[in-house]
CSV table of C-alpha atoms in Angstrom, one decimal:
chain,number,residue,atom,x,y,z
N,3,UNK,CA,66.3,150.1,11.3
N,4,UNK,CA,65.3,147.4,8.9
N,5,UNK,CA,64.3,144.0,10.3
N,6,UNK,CA,67.2,142.1,8.6
N,7,UNK,CA,69.8,144.6,10.0
N,8,UNK,CA,68.2,144.3,13.4
N,9,UNK,CA,68.4,140.5,13.3
N,10,UNK,CA,72.0,140.6,12.2
N,11,UNK,CA,72.9,143.1,14.9
N,12,UNK,CA,71.3,140.9,17.6
N,13,UNK,CA,73.0,137.8,16.3
N,14,UNK,CA,76.4,139.5,16.3
N,15,UNK,CA,75.8,140.9,19.7
N,16,UNK,CA,75.0,137.5,21.0
N,17,UNK,CA,78.0,135.8,19.6
N,18,UNK,CA,80.3,138.6,20.8
N,19,UNK,CA,78.6,138.5,24.2
N,20,UNK,CA,79.3,134.8,24.6
N,21,UNK,CA,82.9,135.5,23.7
N,22,UNK,CA,83.1,138.3,26.2
N,23,UNK,CA,81.6,136.0,28.9
N,24,UNK,CA,84.7,133.8,28.5
N,25,UNK,CA,86.8,136.7,29.7
N,26,UNK,CA,85.7,135.6,33.1
N,27,UNK,CA,88.2,132.8,32.9
N,28,UNK,CA,91.0,135.3,33.5
N,29,UNK,CA,90.1,135.3,37.2
N,30,UNK,CA,90.3,131.5,37.7
N,31,UNK,CA,93.5,131.4,35.7
N,32,UNK,CA,95.2,133.8,38.0
N,33,UNK,CA,93.7,132.1,41.1
N,34,UNK,CA,94.9,128.6,40.0
N,35,UNK,CA,98.3,130.0,39.3
N,36,UNK,CA,98.5,131.3,42.8
N,37,UNK,CA,97.4,127.9,44.2
N,38,UNK,CA,99.9,126.1,42.0
N,39,UNK,CA,102.7,128.4,43.1
N,40,UNK,CA,101.9,128.1,46.8
N,41,UNK,CA,101.6,124.3,46.4
N,42,UNK,CA,105.1,124.1,44.8
N,43,UNK,CA,106.5,126.3,47.6
N,44,UNK,CA,104.9,124.0,50.2
N,45,UNK,CA,106.2,120.8,48.6
N,46,UNK,CA,109.7,122.4,48.4
N,47,UNK,CA,109.5,123.2,52.1
N,48,UNK,CA,108.1,119.9,53.1
N,49,UNK,CA,108.6,117.2,50.5
N,50,UNK,CA,107.2,114.4,52.6
N,51,UNK,CA,103.8,116.0,52.6
N,52,UNK,CA,103.6,116.1,48.8
N,53,UNK,CA,100.6,113.7,48.6
N,54,UNK,CA,98.4,115.7,51.0
N,55,UNK,CA,99.4,119.0,49.4
N,56,UNK,CA,98.6,117.8,45.9
N,57,UNK,CA,95.2,116.6,47.0
N,58,UNK,CA,94.4,119.9,48.7
N,59,UNK,CA,95.7,121.8,45.7
N,60,UNK,CA,93.4,119.9,43.3
N,61,UNK,CA,90.4,120.6,45.6
N,62,UNK,CA,91.4,124.3,45.7
N,63,UNK,CA,91.7,124.4,42.0
N,64,UNK,CA,88.2,122.8,41.6
N,65,UNK,CA,86.6,125.4,43.9
N,66,UNK,CA,88.5,128.2,42.2
N,67,UNK,CA,87.4,127.0,38.8
N,68,UNK,CA,83.7,127.5,39.6
N,69,UNK,CA,83.2,131.0,38.2
N,70,UNK,CA,85.1,130.1,35.1
N,71,UNK,CA,82.8,127.1,34.6
N,72,UNK,CA,79.8,129.3,35.1
N,73,UNK,CA,81.1,131.6,32.4
N,74,UNK,CA,81.8,128.7,30.1
N,75,UNK,CA,78.3,127.2,30.5
N,76,UNK,CA,76.7,130.6,30.0
N,77,UNK,CA,78.8,131.2,26.9
N,78,UNK,CA,77.7,127.8,25.5
N,79,UNK,CA,74.1,128.4,26.3
N,80,UNK,CA,74.2,131.8,24.5
N,81,UNK,CA,76.1,130.3,21.5
N,82,UNK,CA,74.0,127.2,20.9
N,83,UNK,CA,70.5,128.1,22.1
N,84,UNK,CA,70.7,131.7,20.8
N,85,UNK,CA,67.8,132.9,23.0
N,86,UNK,CA,67.4,136.5,21.6
N,87,UNK,CA,68.0,136.1,17.9
N,88,UNK,CA,66.0,132.9,17.7
N,89,UNK,CA,63.0,134.8,19.2
N,90,UNK,CA,63.4,137.3,16.4
N,91,UNK,CA,63.5,134.5,13.9
N,92,UNK,CA,67.1,135.0,12.8
O,18,UNK,CA,104.1,90.7,24.2
O,19,UNK,CA,106.0,89.1,21.3
O,20,UNK,CA,107.5,91.2,18.6
O,21,UNK,CA,105.5,89.6,15.9
O,22,UNK,CA,102.1,90.4,17.6
O,23,UNK,CA,103.1,94.0,17.9
O,24,UNK,CA,103.7,94.1,14.2
O,25,UNK,CA,100.3,92.5,13.6
O,26,UNK,CA,98.6,95.1,15.7
O,27,UNK,CA,100.4,97.8,13.9
O,28,UNK,CA,99.4,96.5,10.5
O,29,UNK,CA,95.8,96.1,11.6
O,30,UNK,CA,95.8,99.7,12.8
O,31,UNK,CA,97.3,100.8,9.5
O,32,UNK,CA,94.7,98.9,7.6
O,33,UNK,CA,91.9,100.7,9.6
O,34,UNK,CA,93.6,104.0,8.9
O,35,UNK,CA,93.8,103.4,5.2
O,36,UNK,CA,90.2,102.2,5.1
O,37,UNK,CA,89.2,105.3,6.9
O,38,UNK,CA,91.1,107.4,4.4
O,39,UNK,CA,89.2,105.7,1.5
O,40,UNK,CA,85.7,105.2,2.9
O,41,UNK,CA,85.1,108.0,5.5
O,42,UNK,CA,83.5,111.2,4.4
O,43,UNK,CA,84.6,114.3,6.2
O,44,UNK,CA,81.9,116.3,8.0
O,45,UNK,CA,81.0,119.6,6.4
O,46,UNK,CA,80.7,121.8,9.4
O,47,UNK,CA,81.3,121.6,13.1
O,48,UNK,CA,78.3,121.3,15.4
O,49,UNK,CA,77.8,120.3,19.0
O,50,UNK,CA,74.8,118.1,19.7
O,51,UNK,CA,73.2,117.7,23.0
O,52,UNK,CA,71.9,114.3,24.2
O,53,UNK,CA,69.7,112.9,21.5
O,54,UNK,CA,66.3,111.3,22.2
O,55,UNK,CA,66.6,107.8,21.0
O,56,UNK,CA,63.1,106.6,21.8
O,57,UNK,CA,60.1,108.2,23.4
O,58,UNK,CA,58.1,105.9,25.7
O,59,UNK,CA,54.5,106.8,26.4
O,60,UNK,CA,52.9,105.5,29.5
O,61,UNK,CA,49.2,104.6,29.3
O,62,UNK,CA,49.3,105.3,25.6
O,63,UNK,CA,48.8,109.0,26.0
O,64,UNK,CA,50.8,111.1,23.6
O,65,UNK,CA,52.8,113.6,25.4
O,66,UNK,CA,54.1,117.1,25.4
O,67,UNK,CA,57.6,118.0,26.5
O,68,UNK,CA,58.1,117.7,30.3
O,69,UNK,CA,55.0,115.7,30.7
O,70,UNK,CA,55.1,113.1,33.5
O,71,UNK,CA,53.2,110.6,31.4
O,72,UNK,CA,56.1,109.9,29.1
O,73,UNK,CA,59.8,109.7,29.3
O,74,UNK,CA,62.5,109.8,26.8
O,75,UNK,CA,65.3,107.3,26.3
O,76,UNK,CA,68.2,109.6,25.5
O,77,UNK,CA,71.8,108.7,24.5
O,78,UNK,CA,72.8,109.5,28.1
O,79,UNK,CA,70.5,106.8,29.4
O,80,UNK,CA,71.7,104.3,26.8
O,81,UNK,CA,75.4,104.8,27.5
O,82,UNK,CA,74.7,104.8,31.2
O,83,UNK,CA,73.1,101.5,30.9
O,84,UNK,CA,76.2,100.2,29.1
O,85,UNK,CA,78.3,101.6,32.0
O,86,UNK,CA,76.1,99.9,34.6
O,87,UNK,CA,76.3,96.5,32.8
O,88,UNK,CA,80.1,96.9,32.5
O,89,UNK,CA,80.6,97.9,36.1
O,90,UNK,CA,78.3,95.1,37.3
O,91,UNK,CA,80.2,92.4,35.4
O,92,UNK,CA,83.5,93.9,36.4
O,93,UNK,CA,82.7,93.9,40.1
O,94,UNK,CA,81.0,90.5,39.9
O,95,UNK,CA,84.2,89.2,38.4
O,96,UNK,CA,86.4,90.9,40.9
O,97,UNK,CA,84.4,89.8,43.9
O,98,UNK,CA,84.3,86.1,43.1
O,99,UNK,CA,86.5,83.5,44.8
O,100,UNK,CA,87.9,85.7,47.5
O,101,UNK,CA,90.3,84.0,49.9
O,102,UNK,CA,91.5,84.9,53.3
O,103,UNK,CA,95.1,84.8,52.1
O,104,UNK,CA,95.2,86.5,48.7
O,105,UNK,CA,96.7,84.2,46.1
O,106,UNK,CA,95.7,85.7,42.7
O,107,UNK,CA,96.6,89.0,41.2
O,108,UNK,CA,92.9,89.6,40.8
O,109,UNK,CA,92.3,89.6,44.5
O,110,UNK,CA,95.3,91.8,45.1
O,111,UNK,CA,93.8,94.3,42.7
O,112,UNK,CA,90.4,94.1,44.3
O,113,UNK,CA,91.9,94.7,47.7
O,114,UNK,CA,93.8,97.7,46.4
O,115,UNK,CA,90.6,99.2,44.9
O,116,UNK,CA,88.7,98.7,48.2
O,117,UNK,CA,91.6,100.0,50.2
O,118,UNK,CA,91.8,103.1,48.0
O,119,UNK,CA,88.2,104.0,48.6
O,120,UNK,CA,88.4,103.2,52.3
O,121,UNK,CA,91.5,105.4,52.8
O,122,UNK,CA,89.9,108.2,50.8
O,123,UNK,CA,86.8,108.2,53.0
O,124,UNK,CA,88.9,107.9,56.1
O,125,UNK,CA,91.2,110.7,55.2
O,126,UNK,CA,88.4,113.1,54.2
O,127,UNK,CA,85.6,112.2,56.7
O,128,UNK,CA,87.1,110.3,59.6
O,129,UNK,CA,86.1,107.0,61.1
O,130,UNK,CA,82.6,108.2,61.9
O,131,UNK,CA,81.5,108.4,58.2
O,132,UNK,CA,83.3,105.2,57.0
O,133,UNK,CA,79.9,103.7,56.3
O,134,UNK,CA,79.4,106.1,53.4
O,135,UNK,CA,82.3,104.5,51.5
O,136,UNK,CA,80.0,102.4,49.2
O,137,UNK,CA,78.1,105.5,48.1
O,138,UNK,CA,81.4,107.4,47.5
O,139,UNK,CA,82.9,104.5,45.6
O,140,UNK,CA,79.8,103.9,43.5
O,141,UNK,CA,79.6,107.6,42.4
O,142,UNK,CA,83.4,107.6,41.7
O,143,UNK,CA,83.4,104.5,39.5
O,144,UNK,CA,80.2,105.4,37.7
O,145,UNK,CA,81.4,109.0,37.1
O,146,UNK,CA,84.8,107.9,35.9
O,147,UNK,CA,83.6,105.2,33.6
O,148,UNK,CA,80.8,107.4,32.2
O,149,UNK,CA,83.4,110.0,31.3
O,150,UNK,CA,85.7,107.4,29.8
O,151,UNK,CA,82.9,106.4,27.4
O,152,UNK,CA,83.9,109.5,25.5
O,153,UNK,CA,87.1,107.7,24.4
O,154,UNK,CA,85.0,105.0,22.7
O,155,UNK,CA,83.4,107.5,20.5
O,156,UNK,CA,80.2,107.7,22.4
O,157,UNK,CA,78.9,110.8,24.0
O,158,UNK,CA,79.8,110.6,27.7
O,159,UNK,CA,76.8,110.7,30.0
O,160,UNK,CA,78.6,113.1,32.2
O,161,UNK,CA,78.5,115.7,29.4
O,162,UNK,CA,74.8,115.9,30.2
O,163,UNK,CA,73.7,118.1,33.1
O,164,UNK,CA,70.8,115.9,34.0
O,165,UNK,CA,73.1,113.0,34.8
O,166,UNK,CA,75.5,114.9,37.0
O,167,UNK,CA,72.7,116.9,38.6
O,168,UNK,CA,71.1,113.7,39.8
O,169,UNK,CA,74.3,112.7,41.7
O,170,UNK,CA,74.6,116.3,43.2
O,171,UNK,CA,70.9,116.1,44.3
O,172,UNK,CA,71.5,112.7,45.9
O,173,UNK,CA,74.4,114.2,47.8
O,174,UNK,CA,72.3,117.2,48.8
O,175,UNK,CA,69.6,114.9,50.2
O,176,UNK,CA,72.2,112.9,52.2
O,177,UNK,CA,73.6,116.2,53.5
O,178,UNK,CA,70.2,117.4,54.7
O,179,UNK,CA,69.4,114.0,56.3
O,180,UNK,CA,72.8,114.1,58.0
O,181,UNK,CA,72.0,117.6,59.4
O,182,UNK,CA,68.7,116.4,60.8
O,183,UNK,CA,70.2,113.2,62.2
O,184,UNK,CA,73.1,114.9,64.0
O,185,UNK,CA,71.5,118.1,65.2
O,186,UNK,CA,67.7,117.5,65.3
O,187,UNK,CA,65.1,119.8,63.8
O,188,UNK,CA,65.7,122.8,66.2
O,189,UNK,CA,69.5,122.7,65.8
O,190,UNK,CA,69.1,122.5,62.0
O,191,UNK,CA,66.8,125.5,61.9
O,192,UNK,CA,69.2,127.4,64.2
O,193,UNK,CA,72.1,126.6,61.8
O,194,UNK,CA,70.3,128.8,59.2
O,195,UNK,CA,70.7,131.8,61.4
O,196,UNK,CA,74.4,131.4,61.9
O,197,UNK,CA,76.7,133.2,62.4
O,198,UNK,CA,74.2,136.1,62.7
O,199,UNK,CA,70.5,136.2,62.1
O,200,UNK,CA,70.5,138.5,59.0
O,201,UNK,CA,72.4,135.8,57.1
O,202,UNK,CA,69.2,133.8,56.8
O,203,UNK,CA,68.5,134.5,53.1
O,204,UNK,CA,72.1,133.8,52.1
O,205,UNK,CA,72.1,130.5,54.1
O,206,UNK,CA,68.8,129.4,52.4
O,207,UNK,CA,70.3,130.3,49.0
O,208,UNK,CA,73.4,128.4,49.7
O,209,UNK,CA,71.4,125.2,50.3
O,210,UNK,CA,70.3,125.4,46.7
O,211,UNK,CA,73.4,126.7,45.0
O,212,UNK,CA,75.6,124.0,46.6
O,213,UNK,CA,74.2,121.2,44.4
O,214,UNK,CA,74.2,123.6,41.5
O,215,UNK,CA,77.9,124.4,41.7
O,216,UNK,CA,78.6,120.8,42.5
O,217,UNK,CA,77.0,119.5,39.3
O,218,UNK,CA,78.1,122.4,37.1
O,219,UNK,CA,81.7,121.9,37.9
O,220,UNK,CA,81.8,118.3,36.7
O,221,UNK,CA,79.5,118.9,33.8
O,222,UNK,CA,81.3,121.9,32.5
O,223,UNK,CA,84.7,120.3,32.7
O,224,UNK,CA,83.7,117.2,30.9
O,225,UNK,CA,81.7,119.1,28.3
O,226,UNK,CA,84.7,121.4,27.6
O,227,UNK,CA,86.9,118.3,27.1
O,228,UNK,CA,84.3,116.7,24.8
O,229,UNK,CA,84.0,119.9,22.7
O,230,UNK,CA,87.7,120.4,22.4
O,231,UNK,CA,88.2,116.8,21.4
O,232,UNK,CA,85.5,117.0,18.8
O,233,UNK,CA,87.0,120.2,17.4
O,234,UNK,CA,90.3,118.3,17.1
O,235,UNK,CA,88.7,115.4,15.3
O,236,UNK,CA,86.8,117.7,13.0
O,237,UNK,CA,89.6,120.0,12.2
O,238,UNK,CA,92.2,117.3,11.5
O,239,UNK,CA,89.8,115.3,9.3
O,240,UNK,CA,91.6,112.4,7.7
O,241,UNK,CA,94.8,113.0,9.6
O,242,UNK,CA,93.3,112.6,13.1
O,243,UNK,CA,95.5,109.6,13.7
O,244,UNK,CA,98.0,110.1,16.5
O,245,UNK,CA,97.8,113.7,17.6
O,246,UNK,CA,94.3,113.6,19.1
O,247,UNK,CA,95.3,110.6,21.2
O,248,UNK,CA,97.9,112.7,23.0
O,249,UNK,CA,95.3,115.4,23.8
O,250,UNK,CA,92.8,112.7,24.7
O,251,UNK,CA,95.2,111.6,27.4
O,252,UNK,CA,94.6,114.8,29.2
O,253,UNK,CA,91.0,115.7,28.2
O,254,UNK,CA,89.5,112.3,28.5
O,255,UNK,CA,91.6,110.1,30.8
O,256,UNK,CA,93.1,112.6,33.2
O,257,UNK,CA,89.9,114.7,33.2
O,258,UNK,CA,87.7,111.7,33.8
O,259,UNK,CA,89.7,110.6,36.8
O,260,UNK,CA,90.3,114.1,38.3
O,261,UNK,CA,86.7,115.2,37.9
O,262,UNK,CA,85.3,112.0,39.5
O,263,UNK,CA,87.9,112.5,42.3
O,264,UNK,CA,86.9,116.2,42.8
O,265,UNK,CA,83.2,115.3,42.7
O,266,UNK,CA,83.4,112.7,45.4
O,267,UNK,CA,85.9,114.7,47.5
O,268,UNK,CA,83.5,117.7,47.5
O,269,UNK,CA,80.6,115.4,48.4
O,270,UNK,CA,82.6,114.2,51.4
O,271,UNK,CA,83.5,117.7,52.4
O,272,UNK,CA,79.9,118.8,52.2
O,273,UNK,CA,78.9,115.7,54.3
O,274,UNK,CA,81.4,116.5,57.0
O,275,UNK,CA,80.5,120.1,57.1
O,276,UNK,CA,76.9,119.3,57.6
O,277,UNK,CA,77.7,117.4,60.8
O,278,UNK,CA,76.2,119.7,63.4
O,279,UNK,CA,77.4,117.7,66.4
O,280,UNK,CA,81.0,118.4,65.3
O,281,UNK,CA,80.4,122.1,65.2
O,282,UNK,CA,79.2,122.1,68.8
O,283,UNK,CA,82.5,121.0,70.1
O,284,UNK,CA,84.5,123.9,68.7
């Protein structure tokens, strides 16, 4: 393979990889949906506890988001630092 | 506000908008910059390599943080002046509401025993929130920089370790690494390090995502970025700044309570 083709392939793989990494956000999306649904149910059952439930829900969302945030930071790192293609000089 | 002054504000905004249409040049392509080094300071006159201890860099984060510190200092100096036993002014009512908000937050999450940590919690909350809000002024928010947020997470981690030693002693702290069963030791040691990591990444990632999305809006709309970005800015800048600061301090309080070994004994 020629060097230019190799560089282009590595660059394309990197950009696609950072896009694929963002697929990890499917999980937190589903999880936060569950949390929101359950919180709405809980508020419906016990409206006077809405404040506490909302606070707990937001904390749960934050914990749930962690893997999505990891994927996001990883994708950004690959997008903007380009570790592999820059080492090839592309 | 009088009707006339509303019109004056409207026309001033319109004049700025038209001036922007005439004088501003659109950016060619979209790029995301990290924190820029504004000035490099060399100690002892020795020229430095990156990561050398003999020099330190003044970055945009440091500069904007300094603005936040000055602003918060002036704000709280103004709020804390002329307090009376019977509140008379609206200013004092607001001050008492702020203090009560933080006291209640600490009391709800940590209980009476840790009420003395309220100043730390309140300081991190205010600093984090106003740092994130600097993004609305067109500056790069310091919280979109991992070094800034990681500092606060490390501070929390140090307090957590100190609290473990204080409540349980050295032997009990060492024993807590072997819980619930002895083979969990590597995972427990690992979790001591990943806790500040996740703690800082969560805040950093959220604010950075908001910053990037808002800059994409401003870049993509070009001259017409007049009203629409403000609506999204409500969520990504204002709501995000408050919620992320809230989550950051709440998690800090949760970590602090979980590290109390004397509470675990009673169960």
